[in-house]
Coordinates of C-alpha atoms in Angstrom, one line a residue:
Chain S
M1 CA 241.9 -12.8 -24.6
F2 CA 245.3 -11.1 -25.8
I3 CA 246.2 -11.6 -29.3
S4 CA 249.2 -10.2 -29.9
S5 CA 249.8 -8.3 -33.6
Q6 CA 253.4 -8.7 -33.9
D7 CA 255.5 -11.4 -35.3
S8 CA 257.2 -11.7 -32.1
P9 CA 255.0 -12.2 -28.9
A10 CA 254.5 -9.0 -26.6
A11 CA 256.9 -8.7 -23.2
F12 CA 255.4 -6.6 -20.6
K13 CA 257.5 -8.1 -17.5
G14 CA 258.1 -5.2 -15.2
F15 CA 255.9 -2.5 -17.5
T16 CA 253.3 -0.5 -15.4
L17 CA 249.8 -0.8 -17.2
V18 CA 247.2 2.0 -17.5
M19 CA 243.8 1.4 -18.6
P20 CA 240.7 3.2 -18.6
A21 CA 237.3 2.1 -17.4
V22 CA 234.2 2.5 -19.5
A23 CA 232.7 5.0 -17.2
V24 CA 230.6 8.8 -16.8
G25 CA 231.8 10.5 -19.8
N26 CA 234.5 8.6 -21.0
V27 CA 236.9 10.3 -19.3
G28 CA 239.4 7.5 -18.9
Q29 CA 239.5 6.7 -22.2
L30 CA 239.5 10.1 -23.5
A31 CA 242.7 10.8 -20.9
V32 CA 244.1 7.0 -22.1
D33 CA 243.8 8.9 -26.0
L34 CA 245.8 11.9 -24.8
I35 CA 248.5 9.3 -23.5
V36 CA 249.1 7.3 -26.6
S37 CA 248.3 10.1 -29.1
T38 CA 251.5 12.0 -27.3
L39 CA 253.8 9.9 -26.4
N40 CA 253.0 8.2 -30.1
M41 CA 252.8 4.7 -29.1
S42 CA 252.7 1.6 -30.9
R43 CA 250.1 -1.2 -30.7
V44 CA 251.3 -4.0 -29.9
G45 CA 248.3 -6.4 -30.1
Y46 CA 244.2 -6.6 -29.5
F47 CA 242.2 -7.5 -26.6
H48 CA 239.9 -9.6 -28.4
T49 CA 236.5 -10.4 -26.3
D50 CA 233.4 -11.0 -26.3
C51 CA 232.2 -8.8 -23.2
L52 CA 232.6 -5.5 -25.5
I53 CA 230.2 -4.5 -28.5
P54 CA 232.1 -4.6 -31.7
M55 CA 233.2 -1.7 -33.5
A56 CA 235.5 -0.6 -36.1
G57 CA 237.5 2.1 -37.6
N58 CA 240.6 3.8 -39.2
N59 CA 243.1 5.0 -37.0
P60 CA 242.3 7.4 -34.3
Y61 CA 245.6 8.8 -34.2
A62 CA 246.7 9.6 -37.5
S63 CA 248.8 12.3 -38.1
S64 CA 248.8 12.3 -41.8
K65 CA 247.1 10.5 -44.9
A66 CA 249.8 8.2 -45.0
D67 CA 249.2 6.4 -42.0
A68 CA 245.2 7.7 -41.6
E69 CA 244.2 4.1 -43.4
E70 CA 244.9 1.5 -40.5
L71 CA 241.9 -0.3 -39.2
H72 CA 241.5 0.1 -35.1
T73 CA 239.7 -2.5 -33.2
P74 CA 237.7 -2.0 -30.0
A75 CA 240.3 -2.9 -27.5
E76 CA 244.0 -2.8 -28.0
V77 CA 247.2 -2.5 -26.1
Y78 CA 249.8 0.2 -27.2
T79 CA 253.3 0.1 -25.6
A80 CA 256.4 2.7 -25.1
A81 CA 259.1 0.4 -24.1
E82 CA 261.6 3.0 -23.1
L83 CA 258.8 4.4 -20.4
K84 CA 258.2 0.5 -19.5
L85 CA 254.5 1.7 -20.1
A86 CA 251.8 -0.3 -21.6
V87 CA 248.2 0.9 -22.1
L88 CA 245.1 -0.7 -23.0
Q89 CA 242.5 1.8 -24.9
I90 CA 239.0 0.3 -24.7
R91 CA 236.8 2.1 -27.0
A92 CA 233.2 0.3 -26.6
P93 CA 230.9 -0.3 -23.9
I94 CA 231.2 -3.5 -22.2
I95 CA 227.8 -5.9 -22.8
Q96 CA 226.0 -5.4 -19.3
T97 CA 225.8 -9.2 -18.6
R98 CA 229.3 -9.6 -19.2
S99 CA 231.1 -7.4 -16.9
R100 CA 232.1 -9.8 -14.5
K101 CA 233.7 -12.2 -17.1
F102 CA 235.2 -8.8 -18.5
R103 CA 237.2 -8.1 -14.9
Q104 CA 238.0 -11.7 -14.8
Q105 CA 239.7 -11.7 -18.6
L106 CA 241.3 -8.5 -17.5
K107 CA 242.3 -9.9 -14.1
S108 CA 244.0 -13.2 -15.5
W109 CA 245.8 -10.9 -18.5
I110 CA 247.1 -8.7 -16.0
K111 CA 248.6 -11.3 -13.9
A112 CA 249.9 -13.9 -16.8
S113 CA 251.5 -10.4 -18.4
G114 CA 254.0 -9.6 -15.2
F115 CA 252.9 -5.7 -15.1
S116 CA 254.4 -4.5 -11.9
R117 CA 251.2 -2.4 -11.4
T118 CA 247.8 -1.0 -13.0
V119 CA 246.5 2.0 -12.9
V120 CA 242.8 2.6 -13.8
L121 CA 241.5 6.0 -14.7
S122 CA 237.9 6.3 -14.2
S123 CA 235.3 8.6 -13.2
S124 CA 231.9 8.4 -11.1
H125 CA 228.8 10.9 -11.2
A126 CA 229.2 14.3 -9.7
Y127 CA 225.9 14.4 -8.5
Q128 CA 225.8 11.5 -6.2
R129 CA 228.7 13.0 -4.0
D130 CA 228.1 13.5 -0.6
D131 CA 228.8 16.6 2.0
Q132 CA 232.5 15.4 2.7
Q133 CA 233.1 14.8 -0.8
L134 CA 231.9 17.8 -2.2
Q135 CA 234.6 20.1 -0.6
G136 CA 237.9 20.4 -2.1
I137 CA 239.6 19.2 -5.8
S138 CA 237.1 16.9 -7.4
L139 CA 240.1 14.1 -8.2
R140 CA 240.3 10.9 -5.8
Y141 CA 242.4 7.9 -5.7
L142 CA 242.1 4.3 -4.4
M143 CA 245.3 2.0 -3.6
T144 CA 245.0 -2.0 -3.6
P145 CA 247.3 -2.5 0.1
S146 CA 250.6 -4.3 -1.9
M147 CA 250.3 -0.7 -4.3
L148 CA 250.1 0.9 -1.3
A149 CA 252.9 -0.5 0.5
A150 CA 255.1 0.3 -2.8
S151 CA 254.1 4.0 -3.0
A152 CA 253.4 5.5 0.3
D153 CA 256.3 7.8 -0.2
A154 CA 255.6 9.2 -3.5
L155 CA 251.7 9.3 -2.3
K156 CA 253.1 11.6 0.9
E157 CA 254.4 13.9 -1.4
L158 CA 251.6 14.3 -3.9
G159 CA 249.3 15.1 -1.1
W160 CA 246.6 13.4 -2.9
R161 CA 242.9 12.5 -1.2
E162 CA 241.6 9.1 -1.0
M163 CA 238.2 8.1 -2.1
E164 CA 236.2 8.7 1.2
R165 CA 233.8 5.6 2.3
I166 CA 230.3 6.5 2.7
P167 CA 227.5 5.5 5.3
A168 CA 225.2 2.8 3.6
F169 CA 222.5 4.6 5.4
P170 CA 223.4 8.0 5.9
G171 CA 221.4 9.4 9.2
V172 CA 220.1 6.1 10.0
D173 CA 222.1 3.6 11.2
A174 CA 225.3 5.7 12.6
D175 CA 227.3 2.4 13.6
A176 CA 227.1 0.6 10.0
E177 CA 230.3 0.0 8.1
P178 CA 230.7 3.0 5.5
R179 CA 230.9 1.6 2.0
L180 CA 232.7 2.2 -1.2
C181 CA 230.8 3.6 -3.5
I182 CA 231.8 4.5 -7.2
P183 CA 228.3 5.3 -9.0
G184 CA 228.7 5.4 -12.8
G185 CA 231.9 4.0 -12.4
G186 CA 231.3 0.9 -14.2
I187 CA 234.0 -2.2 -13.7
T188 CA 236.0 0.3 -11.5
K189 CA 234.6 -0.8 -7.8
G190 CA 234.7 -4.5 -9.0
L191 CA 238.2 -4.4 -10.3
Y192 CA 239.4 -2.4 -7.2
T193 CA 238.0 -4.8 -4.9
D194 CA 238.9 -8.1 -7.1
S195 CA 242.9 -6.8 -6.7
C196 CA 242.3 -6.2 -3.2
A197 CA 241.5 -9.7 -2.4
E198 CA 244.0 -10.9 -4.7
D199 CA 246.8 -8.9 -3.6
L200 CA 247.4 -7.2 -7.3
P201 CA 249.2 -4.1 -7.1
L202 CA 246.2 -1.8 -8.4
A203 CA 245.5 1.9 -8.2
V204 CA 242.7 3.9 -9.2
L205 CA 242.7 7.6 -10.1
L206 CA 239.1 9.1 -10.5
L207 CA 237.4 12.1 -11.1
F208 CA 233.6 13.2 -10.2
C209 CA 232.2 14.4 -13.3
S210 CA 229.3 14.8 -15.3
E211 CA 228.2 13.9 -19.2
G212 CA 228.8 16.8 -21.5
D213 CA 232.1 17.9 -23.0
N214 CA 234.3 16.1 -21.0
I215 CA 237.4 17.0 -22.8
P216 CA 238.6 19.0 -19.8
D217 CA 237.7 16.5 -17.6
A218 CA 240.3 14.1 -19.5
F219 CA 243.0 17.0 -19.1
A220 CA 242.4 17.3 -15.3
L221 CA 242.7 13.5 -15.0
V222 CA 245.7 12.5 -17.2
N223 CA 247.8 15.8 -15.7
H224 CA 246.9 14.4 -12.3
L225 CA 248.6 10.8 -13.3
N226 CA 251.6 12.7 -15.0
D227 CA 252.3 14.5 -11.8
W228 CA 252.4 11.2 -10.5
L229 CA 254.3 8.9 -13.4
H230 CA 255.8 11.6 -15.0
L231 CA 255.3 10.4 -18.4
L232 CA 255.8 14.0 -19.6
D233 CA 258.1 16.0 -18.4
G234 CA 258.7 19.7 -18.3
Q235 CA 256.8 22.2 -16.3
S236 CA 254.8 24.4 -18.3
E237 CA 252.9 27.3 -17.7
Q238 CA 249.6 25.6 -19.7
P239 CA 250.0 22.0 -18.8
N240 CA 247.2 21.1 -21.1
S241 CA 249.1 22.5 -24.1
K242 CA 251.9 19.7 -24.0
W243 CA 249.4 16.7 -24.3
K244 CA 248.5 15.8 -28.3
I245 CA 245.0 15.6 -29.0
P246 CA 244.2 13.0 -31.4
T247 CA 242.4 13.3 -35.1
S248 CA 239.8 11.4 -33.7
W249 CA 238.1 13.9 -31.5
S250 CA 237.0 16.1 -33.8
L251 CA 233.3 16.5 -34.4
L252 CA 232.3 15.6 -31.3
F253 CA 229.3 17.3 -31.4
G254 CA 228.0 16.3 -35.1
S255 CA 228.9 17.5 -38.5
G256 CA 229.1 20.8 -40.0
I257 CA 226.5 23.0 -40.1
P258 CA 224.3 23.9 -43.5
P259 CA 225.9 27.0 -44.8
A260 CA 222.6 28.4 -45.9
L261 CA 221.4 28.9 -42.4
F262 CA 223.4 32.2 -42.3
Chain J
M1 CA 211.7 11.0 -22.1
A2 CA 209.1 13.4 -22.9
T3 CA 209.3 16.6 -23.9
F4 CA 207.3 19.7 -22.9
F5 CA 205.4 19.0 -26.2
G6 CA 204.4 15.5 -25.3
E7 CA 206.6 13.7 -27.8
V8 CA 208.9 10.9 -26.6
L9 CA 212.2 10.9 -27.5
S10 CA 214.7 7.5 -27.0
V11 CA 217.7 9.7 -24.9
Y12 CA 221.2 7.9 -25.4
S13 CA 223.1 8.2 -22.3
R14 CA 226.9 7.3 -21.7
A15 CA 226.6 6.8 -17.9
V16 CA 227.1 3.5 -16.6
E17 CA 226.0 1.6 -14.1
E18 CA 227.9 0.2 -11.0
D19 CA 228.0 -3.5 -11.1
D20 CA 226.0 -4.1 -7.8
E21 CA 228.1 -6.8 -6.2
E22 CA 226.1 -6.7 -3.5
L23 CA 223.2 -8.3 -5.5
E24 CA 222.6 -11.5 -4.1
E25 CA 221.0 -13.8 -6.8
N26 CA 218.8 -16.9 -5.6
E27 CA 218.9 -20.0 -7.7
E28 CA 215.7 -19.7 -9.6
D29 CA 217.0 -16.0 -10.9
E30 CA 220.4 -17.6 -11.7
Q31 CA 218.3 -20.7 -13.5
I32 CA 216.0 -17.9 -15.5
R33 CA 219.4 -15.8 -16.5
R34 CA 220.9 -19.4 -17.9
E35 CA 218.3 -20.3 -19.9
L36 CA 217.9 -17.1 -21.6
E37 CA 221.7 -16.9 -22.1
E38 CA 220.9 -20.4 -23.4
K39 CA 218.1 -19.2 -26.1
R40 CA 220.2 -16.5 -27.2
T41 CA 223.1 -18.8 -28.4
V42 CA 223.5 -18.8 -32.2
H43 CA 222.6 -22.0 -34.0
L44 CA 223.9 -22.8 -37.0
H45 CA 222.1 -25.1 -39.6
W46 CA 224.0 -26.7 -42.7
N47 CA 222.6 -29.0 -45.3
P48 CA 223.4 -32.9 -45.2
E49 CA 226.4 -32.5 -47.7
I50 CA 228.2 -29.7 -45.5
S51 CA 227.2 -31.7 -42.2
E52 CA 228.8 -34.5 -43.4
L53 CA 232.0 -33.0 -44.3
L54 CA 231.9 -31.2 -41.3
R55 CA 231.5 -34.3 -39.0
A56 CA 234.4 -35.6 -40.7
G57 CA 236.7 -32.8 -39.2
N58 CA 236.9 -30.6 -42.4
K59 CA 236.0 -27.2 -43.1
V60 CA 233.9 -25.6 -45.8
Q61 CA 236.7 -24.9 -48.4
C62 CA 235.9 -21.1 -49.0
S63 CA 238.0 -18.6 -51.4
S64 CA 235.5 -16.1 -51.6
F65 CA 233.0 -15.2 -48.6
I66 CA 230.7 -12.4 -49.6
L67 CA 228.6 -11.0 -46.4
A68 CA 225.1 -8.9 -47.3
V69 CA 224.3 -7.0 -44.3
G70 CA 221.0 -5.2 -44.2
H71 CA 217.9 -4.6 -46.5
N72 CA 219.9 -2.3 -49.2
A73 CA 222.7 -4.8 -49.6
A74 CA 220.8 -8.1 -49.3
S75 CA 218.8 -6.7 -52.2
F76 CA 221.7 -6.0 -54.3
L77 CA 223.1 -9.4 -53.6
S78 CA 219.9 -10.9 -54.8
A79 CA 219.3 -9.0 -57.8
Y80 CA 223.3 -9.2 -59.4
I81 CA 224.5 -12.4 -58.1
L82 CA 222.2 -14.6 -56.5
A83 CA 219.2 -14.1 -59.1
S84 CA 221.3 -16.2 -61.6
A85 CA 219.6 -19.4 -59.7
N86 CA 223.1 -20.9 -60.2
W87 CA 223.3 -20.8 -56.2
D88 CA 222.3 -23.4 -53.6
V89 CA 221.2 -22.6 -50.4
V90 CA 223.8 -24.6 -47.7
G91 CA 222.7 -23.3 -44.1
R92 CA 221.5 -20.8 -42.3
A93 CA 222.3 -19.3 -39.0
V94 CA 219.4 -18.7 -36.2
A95 CA 219.9 -16.3 -33.9
W96 CA 216.8 -15.5 -31.4
N97 CA 216.7 -12.2 -29.7
E98 CA 214.0 -9.5 -28.6
M99 CA 213.5 -8.4 -32.0
S100 CA 212.5 -11.9 -33.5
R101 CA 208.9 -12.3 -34.1
S102 CA 207.6 -14.9 -32.2
G103 CA 205.5 -17.8 -34.1
T104 CA 207.7 -17.5 -37.2
G105 CA 210.0 -20.2 -36.0
P106 CA 213.5 -20.6 -37.1
S107 CA 213.1 -20.6 -40.7
G108 CA 210.7 -17.2 -40.3
E109 CA 210.4 -15.7 -44.1
G110 CA 211.6 -12.4 -44.6
S111 CA 214.2 -11.9 -42.2
A112 CA 216.9 -14.6 -41.5
C113 CA 220.2 -15.3 -42.5
V114 CA 220.9 -17.8 -45.2
F115 CA 223.8 -19.1 -46.9
Y116 CA 224.3 -19.7 -50.4
R117 CA 226.9 -21.6 -52.6
H118 CA 227.9 -21.3 -56.0
K119 CA 226.8 -24.5 -58.0
D120 CA 229.9 -24.5 -60.3
E121 CA 232.7 -22.9 -58.1
P122 CA 232.0 -24.3 -54.5
A123 CA 234.7 -21.8 -53.2
A124 CA 232.3 -18.9 -53.3
L125 CA 230.1 -18.8 -50.6
I126 CA 227.4 -16.0 -49.9
C127 CA 225.5 -14.7 -46.7
H128 CA 222.7 -13.0 -46.8
V129 CA 221.4 -11.5 -43.8
T130 CA 218.5 -9.6 -43.2
C131 CA 217.5 -10.4 -39.7
H132 CA 218.8 -8.4 -36.3
I133 CA 221.9 -9.7 -34.5
A134 CA 221.9 -8.7 -30.7
E135 CA 225.2 -7.0 -29.9
D136 CA 225.7 -9.8 -27.4
Q137 CA 225.3 -12.4 -30.0
L138 CA 227.8 -10.6 -32.9
F139 CA 231.1 -12.0 -31.4
Q140 CA 229.7 -15.6 -31.2
W141 CA 228.2 -15.4 -34.4
T142 CA 231.2 -14.3 -36.1
E143 CA 233.1 -16.8 -34.3
K144 CA 231.0 -19.8 -35.2
V145 CA 230.6 -19.2 -38.7
F146 CA 234.4 -18.2 -39.4
G147 CA 235.0 -21.8 -37.2
Y148 CA 233.8 -23.9 -40.0
L149 CA 235.7 -22.1 -43.0
Q150 CA 238.9 -23.1 -44.4
T151 CA 240.3 -19.4 -43.6
R152 CA 243.6 -20.1 -45.7
G153 CA 243.5 -17.8 -49.0
L154 CA 240.4 -16.3 -48.0
T155 CA 239.1 -13.1 -49.0
V156 CA 235.8 -11.1 -47.1
T157 CA 233.7 -8.8 -48.4
V158 CA 231.0 -7.1 -46.6
L159 CA 228.2 -4.9 -48.4
S160 CA 226.3 -3.2 -45.5
D161 CA 224.1 -0.1 -45.2
S162 CA 223.7 2.6 -42.6
S163 CA 221.9 6.2 -42.6
V164 CA 223.5 9.3 -43.7
A165 CA 222.7 10.4 -40.5
D166 CA 225.8 8.6 -39.1
Y167 CA 227.6 10.0 -40.8
K168 CA 230.1 12.7 -39.7
T169 CA 231.7 15.5 -41.6
A170 CA 233.2 18.7 -41.3
D171 CA 231.4 19.9 -44.4
Y172 CA 227.7 20.6 -44.9
L173 CA 226.4 17.2 -46.4
C174 CA 223.9 18.4 -49.1
S175 CA 221.1 16.0 -50.3
S176 CA 222.7 15.6 -54.0
S177 CA 225.7 13.6 -52.3
A178 CA 223.9 10.6 -50.7
P179 CA 224.1 7.7 -51.2
F180 CA 227.5 7.1 -51.0
L181 CA 230.1 4.2 -50.3
R182 CA 233.0 4.1 -48.1
S183 CA 235.3 1.2 -47.2
L184 CA 237.0 0.0 -44.3
C185 CA 239.9 -2.8 -45.0
S186 CA 241.8 -5.1 -42.6
S187 CA 245.5 -5.3 -42.8
A188 CA 245.7 -8.6 -44.7
F189 CA 243.6 -7.0 -46.9
S190 CA 246.4 -6.0 -49.9
D191 CA 244.4 -5.2 -52.7
Q192 CA 242.8 -1.5 -53.6
P193 CA 239.4 -1.2 -52.1
V194 CA 236.5 0.2 -54.5
C195 CA 236.3 3.2 -52.8
Q196 CA 237.5 5.9 -50.4
S197 CA 238.3 4.9 -47.1
L198 CA 236.2 5.9 -44.2
E199 CA 237.2 9.0 -42.5
Q200 CA 237.9 9.3 -38.9
P201 CA 235.7 10.1 -36.8
N202 CA 233.4 7.6 -38.4
I203 CA 233.3 4.2 -37.1
I204 CA 231.4 1.0 -38.1
T205 CA 229.6 -1.1 -35.8
G206 CA 227.2 -4.3 -35.9
L207 CA 227.8 -7.4 -37.4
P208 CA 230.2 -5.7 -40.3
A209 CA 232.4 -4.2 -37.8
A210 CA 232.3 -7.9 -35.8
V211 CA 233.3 -9.6 -38.8
L212 CA 235.9 -6.8 -39.6
N213 CA 237.4 -7.5 -35.9
H214 CA 237.4 -11.3 -36.3
C215 CA 239.6 -10.6 -39.8
Q216 CA 241.7 -8.3 -38.4
V217 CA 243.1 -10.1 -35.3
H218 CA 242.8 -13.5 -37.2
S219 CA 244.9 -12.0 -40.1
I220 CA 242.3 -12.8 -42.8
A221 CA 241.8 -10.1 -45.7
A222 CA 238.6 -8.4 -45.4
A223 CA 237.0 -5.7 -46.7
V224 CA 233.2 -3.8 -45.7
Y225 CA 231.8 -1.3 -48.4
Q226 CA 229.4 0.5 -46.2
C227 CA 226.5 2.7 -48.1
Y228 CA 225.4 5.6 -46.6
S229 CA 221.6 6.4 -47.9
D230 CA 219.2 9.1 -47.2
V231 CA 216.4 6.7 -47.8
T232 CA 214.6 4.2 -44.9
G233 CA 213.7 1.7 -47.0
P234 CA 215.4 -0.2 -49.8
D235 CA 215.8 1.8 -53.0
S236 CA 217.0 1.1 -56.3
I237 CA 219.6 4.4 -56.3
T238 CA 221.2 2.8 -53.3
M239 CA 221.6 -0.4 -54.3
D240 CA 223.5 0.9 -57.8
K241 CA 226.4 2.3 -55.3
Y242 CA 227.4 -1.1 -54.7
K243 CA 227.8 -1.6 -58.1
P244 CA 231.7 -1.0 -58.3
V245 CA 232.2 -3.6 -55.8
L246 CA 231.0 -6.2 -58.5
T247 CA 234.3 -5.8 -60.5
K248 CA 236.0 -7.1 -57.7
L249 CA 233.6 -10.1 -56.6
G250 CA 233.6 -10.8 -60.8
R251 CA 236.9 -12.4 -60.1
S252 CA 236.2 -14.9 -58.1
I253 CA 232.2 -15.7 -59.1
Q254 CA 230.1 -14.7 -62.2
V255 CA 227.9 -11.3 -61.9
Y256 CA 224.7 -11.5 -63.6
S257 CA 223.8 -8.3 -64.4
S258 CA 220.6 -8.9 -67.4
Q259 CA 217.3 -8.3 -65.6
S260 CA 218.9 -7.3 -62.6
T261 CA 216.6 -4.4 -62.7
D262 CA 213.7 -6.1 -62.9
V263 CA 214.4 -7.7 -59.7
L264 CA 215.7 -4.3 -58.1
C265 CA 212.0 -3.1 -58.8
K266 CA 210.2 -5.9 -57.4
F267 CA 212.0 -5.4 -54.0
V268 CA 211.6 -1.9 -53.7
R269 CA 208.1 -2.2 -54.5
S270 CA 207.6 -4.9 -52.2
S271 CA 209.0 -1.9 -49.6
E272 CA 206.7 0.9 -51.1
I273 CA 203.3 -1.4 -51.1
Q274 CA 203.9 -1.5 -47.0
S275 CA 204.0 2.6 -46.8
N276 CA 200.1 4.0 -46.9
L277 CA 201.6 7.4 -45.9
Y278 CA 200.3 9.2 -49.3
I279 CA 197.7 7.2 -50.5

């Protein structure tokens, strides 16, 4: 359930919603962190739900001591009004038995808020790709019919690759209908198929990756998104340098090393 | 996972399963799932006086709600506040899960979640949590407990403990620095916390996080004091670290410090007896 953190209710009419799916390597969540931190977006509310494991911490995007002490919760909504952009960040795993309920809550919030389109940033296990998926770049997209109708021109220009449907029983039953498979993608597939059925304009951008240091994957995904939405303008030699890494990304591999070791 | 040498390690993975949409559930599976879900519901049992109050549509009047989560925090509270014998047990929360011991029943001694109220100052409420509350029950527990409380003018203080291994810092933590206290406050908390704020990228989880989330979202003043300790069992040095919090609590409730050392020793000894490592 969305709860506004401001006195006036948040207005999302006509906004583009970007949200992560909690998936392999947390790539979508890291990419969203880059967007919020770089665009200096402001928090407008919380997505308060029993489907996420509770956690709390101080400001993950703190830039100075002054704004470091500000409480943040597992799921929060940020906006950049001038870009007509809203972002939902999810910081905790979804309780497994409640993933269907969580999808339902998300969909009803998306519908009630009047977002013009939704973009889900996700990832999938690199080791489960089939032969055709192994070739070329590791970024894929999926669009619901209503989203496809609105973005056909942009898509042609971008030259992106659609996520391949793979045969259900490779080599056994050649006539079987190939199906969409996003291993390790969490709620991605459910959210996409539901949105197709309910005619919601939704796009999925996903990346094949493995668990580990997923920071380069997050940059790849957010740059890919930027090619389409133009959140940050200006072509630079190093596309990664235009994004601002949040302070919460420090110590990803644990605490400092004991000096007595050396 | 077993390593080359045969020791078994628990491996934490960030990989996420894909929802299995095609999974056809038969009626029996669904019924089992439903019954399990029902069994995991959190129940609150209040004493007759409070039950009466709640039945009349009122809420429990409360200006200071103190939660102690974990053995160190709970023992500290027992020694410094509850030992004064000015406290009545007014209720308990029961949450059945995989960690609950079968046979001991809902009021199993040793691990429980008990509510106490001060005899002279009924607006002070304490919740003493030494049982495990599962991840899927945390939200429900918080919603239910706060559903019974009058939240206007309420200040929530949570004492909790954690292992120093869960604390991240760029500097190497030498053994002399633990235990230490860190705080995390909701936006509505206007007072000054008694210790340093928890630094990023550290986070808190579990019941303290669930309570703090609820308070943040519903604009209730709340502060969590988390003590990072390098001792696994309850120990008196770790408990001592909560002492500065007493100055804050002392404004709303009477703090009882005489004899507290004896009580502390009792708690520590009881855990030592269980260890037969160096007999």
